[in-house]
Coordinates of C-alpha atoms and ligand atoms in Angstrom, one line a residue:
M186 CA 222.8 -29.8 86.9
K187 CA 222.4 -26.2 85.7
K188 CA 224.6 -25.0 82.9
V189 CA 226.2 -21.7 83.9
I190 CA 228.8 -19.6 82.1
L191 CA 231.1 -17.2 83.8
T192 CA 233.9 -15.3 82.0
G193 CA 235.3 -11.8 81.9
D194 CA 238.0 -9.3 80.9
R195 CA 240.3 -6.9 82.7
P196 CA 239.3 -3.3 82.0
T197 CA 242.8 -2.0 81.1
G198 CA 241.9 -0.8 77.6
R199 CA 239.3 -1.1 74.9
L200 CA 238.7 -4.6 73.6
H201 CA 240.3 -5.6 70.3
I202 CA 239.7 -8.1 67.6
G203 CA 241.9 -10.6 69.4
H204 CA 239.4 -10.6 72.3
Y205 CA 236.7 -10.8 69.7
V206 CA 237.8 -14.0 67.9
G207 CA 239.3 -15.4 71.1
S208 CA 236.2 -15.1 73.2
L209 CA 233.6 -12.4 72.6
K210 CA 232.2 -13.9 69.4
R211 CA 231.8 -17.3 71.0
R212 CA 230.0 -15.7 74.0
V213 CA 227.4 -14.2 71.7
Q214 CA 226.9 -17.6 70.0
L215 CA 226.6 -19.3 73.4
Q216 CA 224.1 -16.7 74.5
N217 CA 222.1 -17.2 71.3
S218 CA 222.2 -21.0 71.6
G219 CA 219.8 -20.9 74.6
E220 CA 221.6 -23.9 76.1
F221 CA 222.7 -22.1 79.3
D222 CA 220.6 -21.4 82.4
H223 CA 222.7 -18.4 83.2
I224 CA 225.5 -16.4 81.7
Y225 CA 227.6 -14.0 83.7
I226 CA 230.1 -11.6 82.1
M227 CA 232.4 -9.9 84.5
I228 CA 234.4 -6.7 84.1
A229 CA 237.4 -7.7 86.2
D230 CA 238.4 -4.4 87.7
A231 CA 239.8 -5.8 91.0
Q232 CA 242.0 -8.1 89.0
A233 CA 243.1 -5.3 86.8
L234 CA 244.2 -3.4 89.9
T235 CA 246.5 -6.3 90.9
D236 CA 249.0 -5.0 88.4
N237 CA 247.7 -1.4 88.0
F238 CA 247.1 -0.4 91.6
E239 CA 249.1 2.7 91.1
N240 CA 246.9 3.7 88.2
P241 CA 243.2 3.4 89.2
E242 CA 242.3 6.1 86.7
K243 CA 243.1 3.7 83.9
V244 CA 240.8 1.0 85.3
R245 CA 238.0 3.5 86.0
S246 CA 238.1 5.0 82.5
N247 CA 237.8 1.6 80.9
I248 CA 234.7 0.2 82.8
L249 CA 232.2 1.7 80.4
E250 CA 234.5 1.2 77.4
V251 CA 234.5 -2.5 78.0
A252 CA 230.7 -2.5 78.7
L253 CA 230.2 -0.8 75.3
D254 CA 232.4 -3.3 73.6
Y255 CA 230.3 -6.1 75.1
L256 CA 227.0 -4.6 74.0
A257 CA 228.5 -3.7 70.6
C258 CA 229.4 -7.4 69.9
G259 CA 225.8 -8.4 70.6
L260 CA 225.8 -9.5 74.2
D261 CA 222.2 -8.8 75.3
P262 CA 221.6 -7.7 78.9
Q263 CA 218.2 -9.3 78.8
R264 CA 219.9 -12.7 78.4
V265 CA 223.3 -12.3 80.2
T266 CA 224.3 -10.6 83.4
I267 CA 227.0 -8.1 82.9
F268 CA 228.6 -6.9 86.1
V269 CA 231.6 -5.3 87.8
Q270 CA 233.8 -7.4 90.0
S271 CA 234.5 -4.9 92.8
A272 CA 230.7 -4.4 93.2
V273 CA 230.5 -8.0 94.5
P274 CA 232.6 -7.9 97.7
E275 CA 231.6 -11.6 98.4
L276 CA 234.2 -12.5 95.9
T277 CA 236.9 -11.1 98.1
E278 CA 235.6 -13.0 101.1
I279 CA 235.5 -16.3 99.1
T280 CA 239.1 -15.6 98.0
F281 CA 240.2 -15.3 101.6
Y282 CA 239.0 -18.8 102.5
Y283 CA 240.5 -20.3 99.3
M284 CA 243.9 -18.8 100.2
N285 CA 244.1 -21.6 102.9
L286 CA 243.9 -24.3 100.2
V287 CA 246.7 -23.2 98.0
T288 CA 250.5 -23.2 98.6
L289 CA 252.8 -20.4 97.7
S290 CA 254.9 -22.8 95.5
R291 CA 251.8 -23.8 93.6
L292 CA 251.0 -20.2 92.8
Q293 CA 254.6 -19.6 91.7
R294 CA 254.4 -22.6 89.4
N295 CA 251.3 -21.3 87.6
P296 CA 252.7 -20.8 84.0
T297 CA 250.5 -17.7 83.2
V298 CA 251.6 -16.0 86.5
K299 CA 255.2 -17.0 85.9
A300 CA 255.2 -15.4 82.4
E301 CA 253.5 -12.2 83.7
I302 CA 255.9 -11.8 86.6
Q303 CA 258.8 -11.9 84.0
M304 CA 257.0 -9.6 81.6
R305 CA 256.4 -7.0 84.4
G306 CA 259.9 -7.3 85.8
F307 CA 258.6 -8.0 89.4
E308 CA 261.5 -10.4 90.0
T309 CA 261.7 -10.9 93.7
S310 CA 259.4 -8.1 94.7
I311 CA 256.1 -9.6 93.6
P312 CA 253.0 -7.9 95.2
V313 CA 251.0 -10.5 97.2
G314 CA 247.8 -9.3 95.5
F315 CA 249.3 -10.1 92.1
L316 CA 250.5 -13.6 93.0
N317 CA 247.1 -14.2 94.5
Y318 CA 245.0 -13.4 91.5
P319 CA 244.6 -17.0 90.3
I320 CA 242.9 -17.7 93.7
S321 CA 240.7 -14.6 93.2
Q322 CA 239.8 -15.9 89.8
A323 CA 238.8 -19.2 91.2
A324 CA 236.5 -17.3 93.5
D325 CA 235.0 -15.4 90.5
I326 CA 234.3 -18.7 88.7
T327 CA 233.0 -20.7 91.6
A328 CA 230.9 -18.0 93.2
F329 CA 228.5 -18.3 90.2
K330 CA 228.7 -22.2 90.2
A331 CA 230.0 -21.9 86.7
T332 CA 230.2 -25.1 84.7
T333 CA 231.7 -23.5 81.6
V334 CA 234.4 -20.8 81.3
P335 CA 235.0 -19.6 77.7
V336 CA 238.5 -18.3 77.6
G337 CA 241.7 -18.1 75.5
E338 CA 244.3 -20.8 75.9
D339 CA 246.5 -18.5 78.1
Q340 CA 243.8 -18.9 80.8
L341 CA 244.0 -22.7 81.0
P342 CA 246.3 -22.7 84.0
M343 CA 243.7 -20.5 85.9
I344 CA 241.0 -23.0 85.2
E345 CA 243.2 -25.9 86.3
Q346 CA 244.0 -24.0 89.5
T347 CA 240.3 -23.4 90.1
R348 CA 239.5 -27.1 89.7
E349 CA 242.2 -28.0 92.3
I350 CA 240.7 -25.5 94.7
V351 CA 237.2 -26.9 94.2
R352 CA 238.4 -30.5 94.7
K353 CA 240.2 -29.5 97.9
F354 CA 237.3 -27.5 99.3
N355 CA 234.8 -30.3 98.6
S356 CA 237.0 -33.0 100.0
I357 CA 237.5 -31.1 103.3
Y358 CA 234.1 -29.4 103.8
G359 CA 231.7 -31.4 101.7
E360 CA 230.3 -31.2 98.1
V361 CA 229.5 -27.5 97.8
L362 CA 231.4 -26.2 94.8
T363 CA 231.2 -27.0 91.1
E364 CA 234.2 -28.0 89.0
P365 CA 234.3 -25.9 85.8
D366 CA 235.5 -26.7 82.4
A367 CA 237.3 -24.3 80.0
L368 CA 235.9 -23.8 76.6
L369 CA 238.5 -22.8 74.0
P370 CA 238.0 -21.3 70.6
S371 CA 237.6 -24.2 68.0
N372 CA 239.8 -22.5 65.4
S373 CA 243.5 -22.4 66.3
A374 CA 244.1 -19.0 64.5
C375 CA 241.5 -17.6 66.9
Q376 CA 243.2 -18.8 70.1
R377 CA 246.1 -16.4 69.8
L378 CA 245.6 -13.8 67.2
P379 CA 249.0 -12.1 66.6
G380 CA 249.4 -8.3 66.5
T381 CA 249.3 -6.4 63.2
D382 CA 253.2 -6.3 63.4
G383 CA 253.3 -10.1 63.5
K384 CA 254.4 -10.2 67.2
A385 CA 252.9 -13.0 69.2
K386 CA 250.1 -11.2 70.9
M387 CA 248.0 -8.1 70.4
S388 CA 248.8 -5.7 73.2
K389 CA 248.0 -2.1 73.8
S390 CA 251.6 -1.3 74.9
L391 CA 252.9 -2.6 71.6
G392 CA 250.5 -0.5 69.6
N393 CA 249.7 -3.5 67.3
C394 CA 245.9 -3.9 67.9
I395 CA 242.8 -3.4 65.8
Y396 CA 240.2 -2.2 68.3
L397 CA 236.5 -2.9 68.0
A398 CA 235.9 0.8 68.3
D399 CA 238.3 1.8 65.5
E400 CA 236.9 3.8 62.6
A401 CA 236.8 2.1 59.2
E402 CA 239.7 4.3 57.9
E403 CA 241.9 3.3 60.9
V404 CA 241.2 -0.3 60.3
R405 CA 242.1 0.0 56.6
K406 CA 245.4 1.8 57.5
K407 CA 246.3 -0.9 60.0
V408 CA 245.5 -3.7 57.5
M409 CA 247.5 -2.1 54.7
S410 CA 250.6 -1.8 56.9
M411 CA 250.3 -5.3 58.3
Y412 CA 253.3 -7.6 58.6
T413 CA 253.5 -10.2 55.8
D414 CA 256.4 -12.2 54.4
P415 CA 259.4 -9.9 54.4
D416 CA 261.0 -12.0 51.5
H417 CA 257.9 -11.5 49.3
I418 CA 259.2 -8.4 47.5
R419 CA 257.9 -8.7 43.9
V420 CA 254.5 -9.9 43.1
S421 CA 256.0 -12.8 41.1
D422 CA 258.0 -14.0 44.1
P423 CA 256.7 -17.1 45.9
G424 CA 255.2 -16.1 49.4
K425 CA 255.3 -17.8 52.7
L426 CA 252.2 -18.4 54.9
E427 CA 253.9 -19.2 58.2
G428 CA 254.1 -16.2 60.4
N429 CA 252.3 -14.2 57.7
T430 CA 249.8 -12.1 59.7
V431 CA 247.4 -11.3 56.8
F432 CA 246.8 -15.0 56.3
T433 CA 246.5 -15.8 60.0
Y434 CA 243.8 -13.1 60.2
L435 CA 242.1 -14.6 57.1
D436 CA 242.2 -18.0 58.9
A437 CA 240.4 -16.4 61.8
F438 CA 237.8 -14.3 60.0
C439 CA 237.3 -15.5 56.4
Q440 CA 234.4 -17.6 55.2
E441 CA 233.8 -19.2 51.9
E442 CA 231.0 -16.7 51.1
H443 CA 233.5 -13.8 51.3
F444 CA 235.2 -15.2 48.1
A445 CA 231.9 -15.2 46.2
R446 CA 231.3 -11.7 47.3
Y447 CA 234.7 -10.0 47.1
L448 CA 237.2 -12.3 45.3
P449 CA 235.2 -14.6 43.0
E450 CA 238.3 -15.6 41.0
Y451 CA 239.2 -17.8 44.0
E452 CA 237.0 -20.6 45.2
N453 CA 238.2 -20.5 48.8
L454 CA 241.1 -19.7 51.2
A455 CA 243.0 -22.8 50.2
A456 CA 243.1 -21.6 46.5
L457 CA 244.2 -18.1 47.5
K458 CA 247.0 -19.6 49.7
A459 CA 248.1 -21.9 46.9
H460 CA 248.4 -18.9 44.5
Y461 CA 250.4 -16.9 47.1
Q462 CA 252.8 -19.7 47.7
A463 CA 253.4 -20.3 44.0
G464 CA 254.0 -16.6 43.3
G465 CA 252.1 -14.1 41.3
L466 CA 249.8 -12.8 44.0
G467 CA 250.6 -9.4 45.6
D468 CA 250.2 -8.5 49.2
V469 CA 248.1 -5.4 48.4
K470 CA 245.4 -7.5 46.8
V471 CA 245.3 -9.9 49.8
K472 CA 245.2 -7.0 52.2
K473 CA 242.4 -5.3 50.4
F474 CA 240.4 -8.6 50.6
L475 CA 241.2 -8.9 54.3
N476 CA 240.0 -5.4 54.9
R477 CA 236.7 -6.2 53.3
V478 CA 236.3 -9.4 55.3
L479 CA 237.1 -7.5 58.6
E480 CA 234.7 -4.7 57.7
D481 CA 231.9 -7.2 57.2
E482 CA 232.3 -8.2 60.8
L483 CA 233.3 -4.9 62.3
E484 CA 230.9 -2.5 60.6
P485 CA 227.7 -3.7 62.6
I486 CA 229.8 -3.8 65.8
R487 CA 230.9 -0.2 65.3
A488 CA 227.4 1.0 64.6
R489 CA 225.9 -0.7 67.7
R490 CA 228.7 0.7 69.8
L491 CA 227.9 4.2 68.7
E492 CA 224.3 3.7 69.3
Y493 CA 224.9 2.5 72.9
A494 CA 227.4 5.3 73.5
G495 CA 224.5 7.7 72.8
R496 CA 222.6 6.0 75.6
I497 CA 225.3 5.8 78.2
G498 CA 223.0 6.4 81.1
E499 CA 221.2 3.2 80.3
V500 CA 224.4 1.3 80.0
Y501 CA 225.4 2.6 83.5
E502 CA 222.1 1.4 85.0
M503 CA 222.4 -1.9 83.2
L504 CA 225.8 -2.5 84.9
K505 CA 224.5 -1.5 88.3
K506 CA 221.5 -3.8 88.0
G507 CA 223.7 -6.6 86.7
S508 CA 226.1 -6.2 89.6
E509 CA 223.2 -6.5 92.1
T510 CA 222.0 -9.7 90.4
A511 CA 225.5 -11.1 90.5
R512 CA 225.9 -10.1 94.2
R513 CA 222.8 -12.1 95.2
E514 CA 224.2 -15.2 93.5
A515 CA 227.6 -14.8 95.0
A516 CA 226.1 -14.2 98.5
D517 CA 224.1 -17.4 98.1
T518 CA 227.2 -19.5 97.3
L519 CA 229.1 -17.8 100.1
E520 CA 226.4 -18.7 102.5
C521 CA 226.5 -22.4 101.5
M522 CA 230.3 -22.4 101.8
K523 CA 230.2 -20.9 105.3
A524 CA 227.6 -23.4 106.4
A525 CA 229.8 -26.2 105.1
M526 CA 232.8 -24.8 106.9
K527 CA 230.6 -24.5 110.1
I528 CA 231.4 -20.8 110.5
N529 CA 227.8 -19.6 110.0
Y530 CA 227.3 -19.1 113.7
F531 CA 224.4 -16.7 113.6
E532 CA 222.4 -18.6 111.1
D533 CA 223.0 -21.9 112.8
A534 CA 220.5 -23.0 115.5
E535 CA 222.9 -25.8 116.5
F536 CA 225.6 -23.4 117.5
L537 CA 224.4 -22.5 121.0
K538 CA 222.8 -25.9 121.5
D539 CA 226.2 -27.5 121.0
W540 CA 227.6 -25.2 123.6
N541 CA 224.9 -26.0 126.1
A542 CA 225.2 -29.7 125.5
R543 CA 228.8 -29.7 126.5
E544 CA 229.7 -31.7 129.6
Ligands
LIG695 N1 242.2 -13.3 83.8 C1 241.2 -12.9 82.7 C2 242.0 -12.2 81.7 O1 243.1 -11.6 81.9 C3 240.1 -12.1 83.2 C4 239.3 -12.8 84.3 C5 239.1 -12.5 85.6 C6 238.5 -14.0 84.1 N2 238.3 -13.4 86.2 C7 237.9 -14.3 85.3 C8 238.2 -14.8 83.0 C9 237.1 -15.4 85.5 C10 237.4 -15.9 83.2 C11 236.9 -16.2 84.4 O2 241.5 -12.1 80.6

């Protein structure tokens, strides 16, 4: 069986370092591993509209931003297909047939959807399109016969829902669809990087994100004002690591080589943590170190982003071509699905024959 990746992001803002450690970095590694027959990366504009339908300008203005973020991280359009969801209308058609295979109560039980409904205050007036987005996401994944879906842990309920739809479809209509597996970040700090204010998640509306496109000076300011241990007042005080954002970020980004380069008096992160907990290590020193560690990773990303932004016409063409490639693949899957469902009347030579053979 072919090994295929599909994953994507909603274009509701520029991508931040939570997206980076949670998924983007891994995608680039998977691309470079050469282990996959095809990799599709989708800009999920139609899904973004399910809770931004009144604000299409927001979605529109972030299509190229997200494309630039992808390229900046090292995704290579020669090796991966980057495309826009709404440019593949077959996904909508597939969604329509999947809607028969899922109950309303199953959608309402989806933990991610449940949390989002609460967060957005939809209460009893939930737009149908919003409630339906897990089904649409199942269409995204299966249209490309994806075997592997690299995502953050908040997306696990979506993959589970997809697997159920696949099993149901295959049991009714025959083995057509591929059951995908989720691929989570291996490091737990990477699975849910908190905001710079220590809140559970980076989110544009909370203003607690470090963006891939941020200038070095912006990143430095954000790092220096990051939430740490509020009881760590004097340098000599013992410090706590739990909930200490600076250390969570170090867990996500720091490697042993960073100590040799920037903080040779410590052997590794464990030694730095031990000193912090014992007392005698100030936040400023740790923050300066974190800033250097982040810059090591962000500097080349920033430079590549600027370079691609200077050739935006090519980026636009790349998206258009990627969307055409994606469309061909989705159309192929849809054709197989319709044949299995016996609704491919005009491609089916048996259709009229069956009619004429009737008694
Ligand atoms: N729901 C994903 C998110 O909010 C975006 C997405 C849409 C996606 N379709 C997908 C992710 C298919 C993986 C596979 O980030």
